[in-house]
Coordinates of C-alpha atoms in Angstrom, one line a residue:
Chain S
X1 CA 101.3 96.5 86.0
X2 CA 100.6 92.7 86.2
X3 CA 98.4 91.5 89.1
X4 CA 99.4 87.9 91.2
X5 CA 98.5 86.5 93.8
X6 CA 99.7 86.7 97.3
X7 CA 100.5 83.4 97.2
X8 CA 102.6 83.8 93.9
X9 CA 104.4 86.5 95.0
X10 CA 105.3 84.8 98.1
X11 CA 106.3 81.5 95.2
X12 CA 108.4 83.6 92.8
X13 CA 110.8 85.3 95.9
X14 CA 111.8 82.2 97.0
X15 CA 112.4 80.6 92.8
X16 CA 114.0 83.4 92.4
X17 CA 116.4 83.7 95.5
X18 CA 117.5 80.2 95.2
X19 CA 118.3 81.0 91.9
X20 CA 120.3 83.7 92.6
X21 CA 122.1 81.8 95.7
X22 CA 122.9 77.8 95.8
X23 CA 123.2 79.1 99.7
X24 CA 119.3 78.9 100.1
X25 CA 117.2 75.7 100.6
X26 CA 113.8 74.9 101.7
X27 CA 113.0 73.7 105.3
X28 CA 109.8 71.7 106.7
X29 CA 106.8 69.8 106.7
X30 CA 105.5 68.8 103.5
X31 CA 106.7 71.6 101.7
X32 CA 107.8 69.8 98.4
X33 CA 105.8 66.8 97.4
X34 CA 102.7 69.1 98.7
X35 CA 103.7 72.1 97.7
X36 CA 103.2 73.4 101.4
X37 CA 99.9 74.1 103.0
X38 CA 99.2 76.3 101.9
X39 CA 100.7 76.1 97.8
X40 CA 103.6 78.3 98.2
X41 CA 106.6 76.0 98.1
X42 CA 104.3 74.7 95.2
X43 CA 106.7 73.7 91.8
X44 CA 110.0 74.3 94.1
X45 CA 111.2 70.7 94.7
X46 CA 110.8 69.1 91.0
X47 CA 112.3 72.2 90.2
X48 CA 115.5 72.3 92.7
X49 CA 115.6 69.0 93.8
X50 CA 115.9 66.9 96.9
X51 CA 118.8 69.1 98.3
X52 CA 117.5 72.4 98.3
X53 CA 113.6 71.6 99.1
X54 CA 113.3 68.9 101.3
X55 CA 110.8 67.8 103.9
X56 CA 111.5 67.2 107.1
X57 CA 109.3 65.0 110.0
X58 CA 106.8 65.8 111.6
X59 CA 109.8 68.1 114.9
X60 CA 109.2 71.6 114.6
X61 CA 112.2 71.6 117.0
X62 CA 115.2 69.5 115.6
X63 CA 113.0 72.2 112.1
X64 CA 114.6 75.3 113.9
X65 CA 117.3 74.0 115.3
X66 CA 119.5 72.5 112.0
X67 CA 117.9 75.2 110.4
X68 CA 120.3 78.2 113.3
X69 CA 123.7 75.0 112.2
X70 CA 123.3 75.0 108.7
X71 CA 123.0 78.7 108.9
X72 CA 126.0 78.8 111.0
X73 CA 128.2 76.3 108.8
X74 CA 127.3 78.4 105.0
X75 CA 124.0 78.8 103.9
X76 CA 120.9 80.0 104.0
X77 CA 118.2 78.0 105.6
X78 CA 115.0 79.2 104.4
X79 CA 112.9 77.1 107.0
X80 CA 108.8 76.4 107.1
X81 CA 106.6 76.5 110.6
X82 CA 103.0 75.2 109.0
X83 CA 101.4 77.5 111.5
X84 CA 102.4 79.7 113.4
X85 CA 100.3 78.0 116.3
X86 CA 103.4 75.3 116.2
X87 CA 105.7 77.5 117.0
X88 CA 105.2 76.8 120.3
X89 CA 106.7 74.1 119.6
X90 CA 110.3 75.4 118.6
X91 CA 110.0 78.4 121.3
X92 CA 113.1 76.9 122.9
X93 CA 115.3 77.0 119.7
X94 CA 114.4 80.1 118.5
X95 CA 114.5 82.1 121.6
X96 CA 117.8 80.6 123.2
X97 CA 119.3 79.9 120.8
X98 CA 118.0 81.3 117.2
X99 CA 118.5 85.1 118.8
X100 CA 120.7 84.8 121.3
X101 CA 124.0 82.7 119.4
X102 CA 125.4 85.9 117.7
X103 CA 125.4 88.7 120.9
X104 CA 126.3 85.3 123.4
X105 CA 129.0 84.7 121.1
X106 CA 130.6 88.1 120.8
X107 CA 129.7 88.4 117.5
X108 CA 131.4 86.4 116.9
X109 CA 128.9 84.4 114.0
X110 CA 126.2 85.7 111.4
X111 CA 122.5 83.7 111.3
X112 CA 121.6 83.8 108.3
X113 CA 118.1 82.5 108.6
X114 CA 114.8 83.1 108.0
X115 CA 111.4 80.7 110.0
X116 CA 108.5 81.6 107.5
X117 CA 105.3 80.7 108.8
X118 CA 101.4 81.8 108.6
X119 CA 99.5 82.8 111.5
X120 CA 95.4 83.7 111.9
X121 CA 91.9 83.5 111.9
X122 CA 89.7 83.4 109.2
X123 CA 88.9 79.6 108.5
X124 CA 87.1 78.0 111.4
X125 CA 89.5 76.2 112.1
X126 CA 90.0 76.3 115.6
X127 CA 92.3 77.6 118.8
X128 CA 95.4 75.5 117.8
X129 CA 95.4 76.8 114.3
X130 CA 94.2 80.8 114.5
X131 CA 96.5 82.3 117.1
X132 CA 98.2 85.4 115.8
X133 CA 102.0 85.4 117.8
X134 CA 103.0 88.1 116.7
X135 CA 104.5 89.2 120.0
X136 CA 105.9 86.6 121.8
X137 CA 108.0 87.1 118.4
X138 CA 108.5 91.4 119.5
X139 CA 109.7 90.6 123.1
X140 CA 112.7 88.0 121.6
X141 CA 115.6 90.6 120.5
X142 CA 117.9 89.5 117.8
X143 CA 115.7 88.6 115.8
X144 CA 113.7 90.7 113.1
X145 CA 109.7 89.7 112.5
X146 CA 108.8 91.0 109.3
X147 CA 105.2 91.2 108.2
X148 CA 103.1 91.9 104.7
X149 CA 99.9 92.4 103.6
X150 CA 100.3 92.7 99.9
X151 CA 101.4 90.7 97.1
X152 CA 104.4 93.4 96.1
X153 CA 105.3 93.8 99.8
X154 CA 105.1 90.0 100.3
X155 CA 107.6 89.2 97.2
X156 CA 109.8 92.6 98.2
X157 CA 110.4 92.0 102.6
X158 CA 111.0 88.2 101.6
X159 CA 113.2 88.6 99.3
X160 CA 115.6 91.0 101.3
X161 CA 114.4 88.3 104.4
X162 CA 116.5 86.4 102.2
X163 CA 119.1 88.5 102.2
X164 CA 119.6 89.6 104.8
X165 CA 122.1 87.6 107.9
X166 CA 120.6 87.9 111.0
X167 CA 117.2 85.7 111.6
X168 CA 114.1 86.6 110.7
X169 CA 110.2 85.8 111.5
X170 CA 108.4 85.8 108.9
X171 CA 104.9 86.2 109.2
X172 CA 101.7 85.9 106.7
X173 CA 98.4 85.8 106.7
X174 CA 96.8 82.6 105.8
X175 CA 93.5 84.6 104.0
X176 CA 95.9 86.6 102.2
X177 CA 97.4 84.1 100.2
X178 CA 94.3 84.7 97.4
X179 CA 94.1 88.7 97.3
X180 CA 95.7 89.7 94.7
X181 CA 97.6 92.7 93.6
X182 CA 99.8 94.0 91.7
X183 CA 104.0 92.7 91.0
X184 CA 106.0 94.5 89.3
X185 CA 107.6 91.3 86.5
X186 CA 111.4 93.1 87.4
X187 CA 113.1 92.6 90.3
X188 CA 113.0 94.2 93.5
X189 CA 113.2 94.6 96.6
X190 CA 111.5 96.0 99.8
X191 CA 113.4 97.6 103.1
X192 CA 112.5 95.2 105.8
X193 CA 112.3 98.3 109.7
X194 CA 110.2 100.4 107.0
X195 CA 107.2 101.4 107.1
X196 CA 104.9 102.4 104.0
X197 CA 101.2 104.7 104.6
X198 CA 99.4 102.6 102.3
X199 CA 96.8 105.5 101.7
X200 CA 96.9 109.1 103.7
X201 CA 95.2 111.6 105.1
X202 CA 93.9 114.0 107.7
X203 CA 91.8 113.3 110.0
X204 CA 92.9 110.2 112.1
X205 CA 96.2 108.0 111.8
X206 CA 95.7 103.9 112.0
X207 CA 98.1 102.1 112.6
X208 CA 98.2 98.1 111.5
X209 CA 99.8 94.9 109.8
X210 CA 98.5 92.3 107.9
X211 CA 95.7 91.1 107.1
X212 CA 93.8 93.8 109.1
X213 CA 95.9 96.7 106.6
X214 CA 92.9 95.2 104.1
X215 CA 90.5 96.0 106.8
X216 CA 91.7 99.4 107.7
X217 CA 91.3 99.9 104.0
X218 CA 88.2 99.3 102.9
X219 CA 86.6 100.8 106.2
X220 CA 89.0 104.1 105.6
X221 CA 87.4 103.9 102.7
X222 CA 83.7 103.8 103.2
X223 CA 84.5 107.2 106.2
X224 CA 86.1 108.8 102.8
X225 CA 82.6 108.6 101.7
X226 CA 81.3 110.5 104.7
X227 CA 84.0 113.5 105.1
X228 CA 87.1 111.3 107.2
X229 CA 90.0 112.0 106.4
X230 CA 91.6 108.4 107.7
X231 CA 95.6 107.8 107.2
X232 CA 96.6 103.8 107.0
X233 CA 99.8 102.8 108.0
X234 CA 101.1 99.1 107.5
X235 CA 103.9 99.1 109.4
X236 CA 106.1 96.0 107.4
X237 CA 108.1 94.8 109.9
X238 CA 106.6 94.1 113.9
X239 CA 110.8 94.4 115.2
X240 CA 112.2 97.2 114.7
X241 CA 109.1 99.0 114.5
X242 CA 109.5 101.9 112.1
X243 CA 108.5 104.6 114.4
X244 CA 110.1 107.4 112.3
X245 CA 106.7 107.1 109.7
X246 CA 104.9 106.6 112.7
X247 CA 105.4 109.6 114.6
X248 CA 105.6 111.4 110.6
X249 CA 101.7 111.1 110.6
X250 CA 100.7 111.0 114.8
X251 CA 101.9 114.8 114.1
X252 CA 100.1 115.9 111.6
X253 CA 96.3 113.9 112.9
X254 CA 96.8 114.4 115.8
X255 CA 95.5 111.5 116.8
X256 CA 96.0 107.3 116.7
X257 CA 93.9 104.4 116.5
X258 CA 95.9 100.8 116.1
X259 CA 94.2 97.9 114.3
X260 CA 95.4 94.6 115.3
X261 CA 94.3 90.7 115.0
X262 CA 96.1 89.4 118.0
X263 CA 94.8 89.1 121.6
X264 CA 94.5 93.1 123.2
X265 CA 96.5 92.2 126.3
X266 CA 100.6 92.1 125.7
X267 CA 99.6 92.8 122.7
X268 CA 102.0 94.0 119.5
X269 CA 99.5 97.3 119.4
X270 CA 100.4 97.8 123.2
X271 CA 104.9 98.7 122.0
X272 CA 103.0 100.6 119.7
X273 CA 101.6 102.8 121.8
X274 CA 104.0 102.7 123.6
X275 CA 107.0 103.9 122.0
X276 CA 104.7 106.8 120.5
X277 CA 103.7 108.1 124.3
X278 CA 107.6 107.9 124.7
X279 CA 108.0 109.6 120.9
X280 CA 104.7 111.7 119.9
X281 CA 103.1 111.9 123.3
X282 CA 102.9 116.4 122.5
X283 CA 101.6 116.0 119.3
X284 CA 98.4 113.6 120.9
X285 CA 94.8 114.8 120.4
X286 CA 92.8 112.0 122.4
X287 CA 94.3 109.3 123.5
X288 CA 96.0 106.4 120.9
X289 CA 92.6 103.7 121.1
X290 CA 93.1 99.9 120.0
X291 CA 90.7 97.7 117.7
X292 CA 91.9 94.3 118.8
X293 CA 91.9 90.7 119.4
X294 CA 89.4 89.3 122.4
X295 CA 91.7 87.8 124.8
X296 CA 90.4 84.7 124.5
X297 CA 91.9 81.3 122.5
X298 CA 90.4 81.0 118.9
X299 CA 86.7 79.4 119.7
X300 CA 85.5 77.6 116.7
X301 CA 82.1 78.6 115.7
X302 CA 82.5 81.3 112.6
X303 CA 80.2 83.6 114.9
X304 CA 82.5 83.3 117.2
X305 CA 85.2 84.1 115.4
X306 CA 84.5 86.8 114.0
X307 CA 83.9 88.6 116.7
X308 CA 86.9 87.4 118.4
X309 CA 88.9 90.3 115.6
X310 CA 88.7 93.3 114.5
X311 CA 85.8 93.7 111.0
X312 CA 85.8 96.8 109.7
X313 CA 82.7 97.9 111.2
X314 CA 83.9 98.3 114.1
X315 CA 87.1 100.0 112.8
X316 CA 84.5 102.6 111.4
X317 CA 83.0 102.8 114.6
X318 CA 85.9 103.6 116.3
X319 CA 87.3 105.7 114.4
X320 CA 83.7 108.3 115.1
X321 CA 84.4 108.1 118.2
X322 CA 87.8 109.5 118.4
X323 CA 86.1 112.2 115.9
X324 CA 82.8 112.5 117.8
Chain Z
X1 CA 88.7 35.9 122.2
X2 CA 84.7 35.4 121.6
X3 CA 82.8 37.3 120.0
X4 CA 78.4 37.6 120.7
X5 CA 76.3 38.1 118.6
X6 CA 75.4 41.5 120.6
X7 CA 79.2 42.7 120.5
X8 CA 79.3 41.8 116.1
X9 CA 76.9 44.4 116.6
X10 CA 78.0 46.6 117.7
X11 CA 80.9 46.7 116.6
X12 CA 79.7 46.6 113.4
X13 CA 77.5 50.0 114.1
X14 CA 80.5 51.8 115.5
X15 CA 82.2 51.2 112.2
X16 CA 79.3 52.8 110.0
X17 CA 78.1 55.2 111.9
X18 CA 81.9 56.9 111.7
X19 CA 82.0 55.6 108.1
X20 CA 78.6 57.8 107.4
X21 CA 79.6 60.0 109.9
X22 CA 82.7 61.0 107.9
X23 CA 81.2 60.8 104.0
X24 CA 79.1 62.5 105.3
X25 CA 81.6 65.3 107.1
X26 CA 82.8 65.6 103.4
X27 CA 79.1 66.3 101.5
X28 CA 79.0 69.0 103.9
X29 CA 82.3 70.9 103.8
X30 CA 81.3 69.9 99.5
X31 CA 77.7 71.8 100.4
X32 CA 79.6 74.8 102.0
X33 CA 77.5 73.8 105.3
X34 CA 81.1 72.2 107.4
X35 CA 83.3 75.0 106.9
X36 CA 86.8 74.8 108.4
X37 CA 88.9 72.0 107.8
X38 CA 87.8 68.1 109.0
X39 CA 90.0 65.0 108.9
X40 CA 88.6 62.3 108.2
X41 CA 88.6 58.8 110.0
X42 CA 87.6 57.2 107.2
X43 CA 89.0 53.9 106.5
X44 CA 90.5 53.4 110.0
X45 CA 87.7 53.3 111.9
X46 CA 88.1 48.9 113.3
X47 CA 91.4 50.5 115.2
X48 CA 90.0 52.9 116.9
X49 CA 86.3 50.6 117.6
X50 CA 88.5 47.6 118.6
X51 CA 90.5 49.3 120.5
X52 CA 88.0 51.3 122.7
X53 CA 85.8 48.2 122.9
X54 CA 88.2 46.1 125.2
X55 CA 88.6 49.5 128.0
X56 CA 86.0 50.3 130.4
X57 CA 83.5 53.5 129.6
X58 CA 85.7 54.9 132.7
X59 CA 89.9 54.3 131.2
X60 CA 90.4 57.2 129.3
X61 CA 91.3 58.3 125.8
X62 CA 93.8 60.5 123.7
X63 CA 92.9 61.3 120.4
X64 CA 94.5 63.2 117.4
X65 CA 93.4 66.1 114.8
X66 CA 91.9 63.3 112.4
X67 CA 89.6 62.4 116.4
X68 CA 85.8 61.5 115.3
X69 CA 86.2 58.1 114.8
X70 CA 87.8 58.1 118.5
X71 CA 84.9 60.1 120.1
X72 CA 82.2 58.1 118.1
X73 CA 84.3 54.5 119.1
X74 CA 84.4 56.6 122.7
X75 CA 81.2 55.9 123.2
X76 CA 79.9 59.7 121.8
X77 CA 76.8 61.0 120.7
X78 CA 76.6 61.4 117.5
X79 CA 74.2 64.9 117.6
X80 CA 76.3 66.3 119.3
X81 CA 79.8 65.8 118.2
X82 CA 78.0 66.9 114.0
X83 CA 76.9 69.8 116.1
X84 CA 80.5 70.3 117.2
X85 CA 81.6 70.8 113.8
X86 CA 79.5 73.1 112.3
X87 CA 79.8 75.5 115.4
X88 CA 76.3 75.1 116.6
X89 CA 75.5 76.0 120.1
X90 CA 74.2 72.5 120.9
X91 CA 78.1 70.4 120.5
X92 CA 79.6 68.7 122.8
X93 CA 82.0 71.4 123.2
X94 CA 79.6 74.2 122.9
X95 CA 80.8 75.6 119.1
X96 CA 84.1 76.2 120.2
X97 CA 86.2 73.7 120.3
X98 CA 85.2 72.0 116.8
X99 CA 86.6 69.0 114.5
X100 CA 89.9 69.4 115.5
X101 CA 89.1 69.9 119.7
X102 CA 86.5 67.2 119.6
X103 CA 86.0 65.7 123.3
X104 CA 83.9 64.8 125.3
X105 CA 85.1 64.5 129.3
X106 CA 82.0 63.1 130.8
X107 CA 83.5 59.7 128.7
X108 CA 86.4 59.5 129.7
X109 CA 88.1 61.1 126.5
X110 CA 90.2 63.7 126.5
X111 CA 90.1 64.9 123.3
X112 CA 91.3 65.5 120.1
X113 CA 94.1 67.9 119.6
X114 CA 95.7 70.2 116.6
X115 CA 98.8 70.2 117.9
X116 CA 100.4 66.5 115.6
X117 CA 102.0 64.4 119.2
X118 CA 99.4 67.0 122.0
X119 CA 97.4 64.3 123.4
X120 CA 100.9 62.2 124.2
X121 CA 101.2 64.4 126.8
X122 CA 97.9 64.8 128.5
X123 CA 97.6 61.1 127.8
X124 CA 100.8 60.7 129.8
X125 CA 100.5 62.7 132.6
X126 CA 96.2 60.2 133.6
X127 CA 98.7 57.8 133.6
X128 CA 100.4 58.8 135.9
X129 CA 97.5 60.6 137.9
X130 CA 95.7 57.0 137.6
X131 CA 99.1 55.3 139.7
X132 CA 98.8 58.2 141.8
X133 CA 95.7 57.5 142.7
X134 CA 95.6 54.4 142.8
X135 CA 93.1 53.7 140.0
X136 CA 92.6 50.8 138.3
X137 CA 92.0 52.3 135.1
X138 CA 94.3 52.5 132.1
X139 CA 94.7 55.1 129.0
X140 CA 94.4 54.3 125.5
X141 CA 96.7 56.9 123.7
X142 CA 95.6 57.3 119.9
X143 CA 98.1 59.1 118.0
X144 CA 100.3 59.1 114.6
X145 CA 102.8 57.8 112.9
X146 CA 104.4 61.7 112.2
X147 CA 104.0 61.7 116.0
X148 CA 106.8 59.5 116.9
X149 CA 108.9 61.9 115.1
X150 CA 108.5 64.3 117.5
X151 CA 110.7 65.1 120.5
X152 CA 107.1 64.3 123.4
X153 CA 106.9 61.5 122.1
X154 CA 110.3 59.9 123.3
X155 CA 109.6 62.2 126.7
X156 CA 106.4 61.4 127.2
X157 CA 107.1 57.3 126.5
X158 CA 110.7 57.6 128.6
X159 CA 108.1 58.8 131.7
X160 CA 105.4 56.8 130.6
X161 CA 108.7 53.1 130.9
X162 CA 110.4 54.9 133.5
X163 CA 107.3 55.4 136.3
X164 CA 105.5 51.9 134.5
X165 CA 101.8 54.4 133.8
X166 CA 98.9 52.5 133.1
X167 CA 98.7 53.8 129.0
X168 CA 98.9 51.7 125.3
X169 CA 100.1 53.4 123.1
X170 CA 99.0 53.7 119.7
X171 CA 100.4 53.9 116.5
X172 CA 97.6 54.4 113.9
X173 CA 100.6 54.0 111.0
X174 CA 98.2 55.4 107.9
X175 CA 101.3 55.5 105.8
X176 CA 101.7 59.2 105.8
X177 CA 101.8 62.0 107.5
X178 CA 99.8 64.8 105.5
X179 CA 102.2 64.4 102.7
X180 CA 105.2 62.7 103.8
X181 CA 105.1 59.2 104.1
X182 CA 107.1 56.9 106.1
X183 CA 109.8 56.2 104.3
X184 CA 110.5 59.9 103.4
X185 CA 110.9 60.6 107.0
X186 CA 111.6 57.7 110.2
X187 CA 114.5 56.5 109.8
X188 CA 113.3 54.3 111.5
X189 CA 110.7 52.5 109.3
X190 CA 109.1 49.7 111.6
X191 CA 107.9 52.3 113.9
X192 CA 107.6 49.2 117.1
X193 CA 111.1 49.5 117.6
X194 CA 110.4 52.7 118.6
X195 CA 109.5 50.8 121.9
X196 CA 113.2 49.3 121.8
X197 CA 115.0 52.3 123.7
X198 CA 112.6 52.6 126.1
X199 CA 111.9 49.0 127.4
X200 CA 108.1 49.0 125.8
X201 CA 107.1 45.7 125.1
X202 CA 105.3 46.0 121.2
X203 CA 103.8 44.5 118.5
X204 CA 102.4 45.4 115.2
X205 CA 99.0 44.5 114.6
X206 CA 96.7 44.3 111.3
X207 CA 94.8 48.0 111.0
X208 CA 92.0 46.7 109.7
X209 CA 91.2 43.7 111.4
X210 CA 89.2 45.0 114.2
X211 CA 88.9 41.6 116.2
X212 CA 92.9 41.7 115.6
X213 CA 92.7 44.9 117.3
X214 CA 90.8 44.2 119.9
X215 CA 92.9 40.6 121.1
X216 CA 96.5 42.8 121.0
X217 CA 94.9 45.7 123.0
X218 CA 92.9 43.8 124.9
X219 CA 96.2 41.4 126.2
X220 CA 98.1 44.9 126.5
X221 CA 94.7 46.4 128.2
X222 CA 95.1 43.8 130.9
X223 CA 98.8 44.3 130.8
X224 CA 99.1 47.5 132.2
X225 CA 95.9 46.4 134.4
X226 CA 98.0 44.6 136.4
X227 CA 100.6 46.9 137.6
X228 CA 102.9 46.5 134.8
X229 CA 103.5 49.8 132.3
X230 CA 102.8 51.0 128.9
X231 CA 102.9 48.9 125.9
X232 CA 103.4 50.5 122.1
X233 CA 101.0 49.4 119.6
X234 CA 101.3 50.1 116.0
X235 CA 98.2 50.2 114.3
X236 CA 99.0 49.5 110.3
X237 CA 96.3 51.7 108.8
X238 CA 95.0 54.1 105.5
X239 CA 92.9 56.6 105.8
X240 CA 91.0 57.0 102.8
X241 CA 90.8 60.6 102.6
X242 CA 93.3 63.4 101.6
X243 CA 95.2 64.3 105.2
X244 CA 91.9 67.6 105.2
X245 CA 89.7 68.9 102.4
X246 CA 92.0 70.5 100.1
X247 CA 94.4 67.8 99.5
X248 CA 95.2 66.3 96.1
X249 CA 96.5 63.2 97.5
X250 CA 99.4 63.5 94.8
X251 CA 102.3 62.2 96.7
X252 CA 100.1 58.7 96.8
X253 CA 98.5 56.4 93.7
X254 CA 95.9 55.8 92.6
X255 CA 97.1 51.7 92.7
X256 CA 97.9 52.4 96.5
X257 CA 94.3 54.1 97.6
X258 CA 93.2 50.6 95.4
X259 CA 94.7 48.2 97.7
X260 CA 94.3 49.8 100.5
X261 CA 90.3 49.7 100.2
X262 CA 90.0 46.2 99.2
X263 CA 90.8 46.3 102.6
X264 CA 88.1 47.9 104.2
X265 CA 87.7 47.1 107.6
X266 CA 84.2 47.1 107.4
X267 CA 83.7 44.6 105.0
X268 CA 86.1 42.7 106.2
X269 CA 84.3 42.2 109.9
X270 CA 81.2 41.6 108.1
X271 CA 81.8 39.0 105.9
X272 CA 84.0 37.4 108.5
X273 CA 81.1 37.1 110.6
X274 CA 78.7 35.9 108.1
X275 CA 81.7 33.6 107.2
X276 CA 81.2 32.8 111.4
X277 CA 77.3 32.2 111.2
X278 CA 76.7 35.4 113.4
X279 CA 75.1 38.3 111.5
X280 CA 73.8 37.3 107.7
X281 CA 73.3 39.5 104.5
X282 CA 69.9 41.1 106.4
X283 CA 71.4 42.0 109.3
X284 CA 73.8 43.4 108.2
X285 CA 72.1 45.7 105.7
X286 CA 69.6 46.7 108.8
X287 CA 72.5 47.7 111.2
X288 CA 73.6 50.0 107.5
X289 CA 70.2 51.4 106.7
X290 CA 69.5 52.5 110.8
X291 CA 73.2 54.4 111.0
X292 CA 72.1 56.0 108.0
X293 CA 69.2 57.4 110.4
X294 CA 70.8 58.0 112.8
X295 CA 73.4 60.2 110.6
X296 CA 70.7 61.8 109.0
X297 CA 68.6 63.1 112.9
X298 CA 72.3 64.2 113.3
X299 CA 73.3 66.3 110.2
X300 CA 69.5 67.6 110.8
X301 CA 69.8 68.5 114.0
X302 CA 73.6 70.1 113.7
X303 CA 71.7 72.5 110.6
X304 CA 68.2 72.9 112.9
X305 CA 70.3 73.9 115.8
X306 CA 72.1 77.9 116.4
X307 CA 74.6 79.6 116.6
X308 CA 76.7 80.0 120.5
X309 CA 75.1 83.1 121.8
X310 CA 77.6 85.8 121.3
X311 CA 78.9 86.7 125.3
X312 CA 79.6 83.5 125.0
X313 CA 83.2 84.9 122.4
X314 CA 84.0 85.4 126.9
X315 CA 82.8 82.3 128.9
X316 CA 84.7 79.5 129.8
X317 CA 87.6 81.1 129.7
X318 CA 88.7 80.8 133.6
X319 CA 87.1 79.1 136.4

């Protein structure tokens, strides 16, 4: 099978869905001539023109608000918020309008809207360009939150998101754009809300998502050589969480570590861990442990940035401690 | 406004410091000595230097994601600024902020900002604080053309006008919000008109002419100190480098870049000083050499400085 980058996989998903459905259009900052801050929309403005790839002013609140208006009235916008750090600028539109409108109006409308954004640390960009804010979003009933880790999932999930009639926040990771993976030429979809066992194992389950899947798989490989068998579950969708897949694994390994890049306190891992307790407490042989980001704004200094998020070494160490 | 030899040297030197500082950072980025992003101020020096030269050390500024120039002009220490951009312990923010978050509160610099328009609220709040504390200070609030399309711009201008706050809003119109031109993103191309809605006086100024910037900013600083409230200045300028390191600049032409490079603020000012007989060629060259040495020392200091200790990760979050 051919191998392409995460960036290219996303680009193909947008291209294919725009070709398939004339109601789909792209809407955001620097997505047209520039092709997106991280190059995801490259070439699409040249192909589809000004009316389907629209460069907006720096007006995040209005980007989400107008995308919602368009979604309510017959179109299927794919809006882009350049960095997830800027989501605060449009949180009212997202939380009070996008997420609630269908419910408030008694189910009489749909909101086929995707908000693509990107997050995470790794480029030493400091506190306003490196955050992992997914836990803010999973606290909003009415939206779905998708966070792919591989090119294959990125493409299949973005296509599914664009076809979904619900509002979706689709969070990419800046350190994944150049990663490569197998992606078939032929069309496929990856269902939203379904986790993926990226590696089977029997001693301990790591539940993770986005870039931390790569770190966890690397850790699992190292641990394999030491005779420790780790199962790695990539949640892929954080809202709704596919707890069944997680529970199935817990019943097998009886041990769970959650690896997440976001701040530990009130983070995504807190929700995942609680759902495991609610659904599989009797199967746990050890307390659930989180390997998470530090509860601090992301520091600029490369040495501090590395310490602020999980790394392979910390994951390995945590697994070994759990199995002691 | 009168210009003495001493002032001419100060203005020229600061503009050269900013230029060479930015050129050096580009070099450090290319060599991977500096990591991450950096938005460079080269080409726009006359705006920060001219504007900040007419305020007092205890007056405030707020800066932008393109903030190195403002920080230097507000009496920033070149070594501490360079070290900050490299994420070193000796940096002005202990290596925690970086290029996007340069701040030196001891000098009245309330900080660069990673969020477009992020400084507008801070500047307006500083203006309110000055008023409530009955001080005679002012705030220079710098932001780009792109920020004037963000909601906070309109909300802040309304408050500042309503309460007659001593804030001089300075829009650095460098024609592009990242890649999107003013033509493609502003309903009103003459950005000064946006202030009309709030009854705030506004005017355009040639942002490549440091003396013109001084003249205009000085007028509105006096206006603010006399209790007459805010003003809005659009300094028309240009950034030489791309938005950031990775920008191939496909959204603008090389001809346009050439046009602006021929309107270089440092050359314009140097020539004017020669014409007026205030500085001669030799003196100008000498200043340039001095600045070169300063920048080399700053880089040397920054590179040799240690990174923060691991414990620093958790310090400074709460008092």
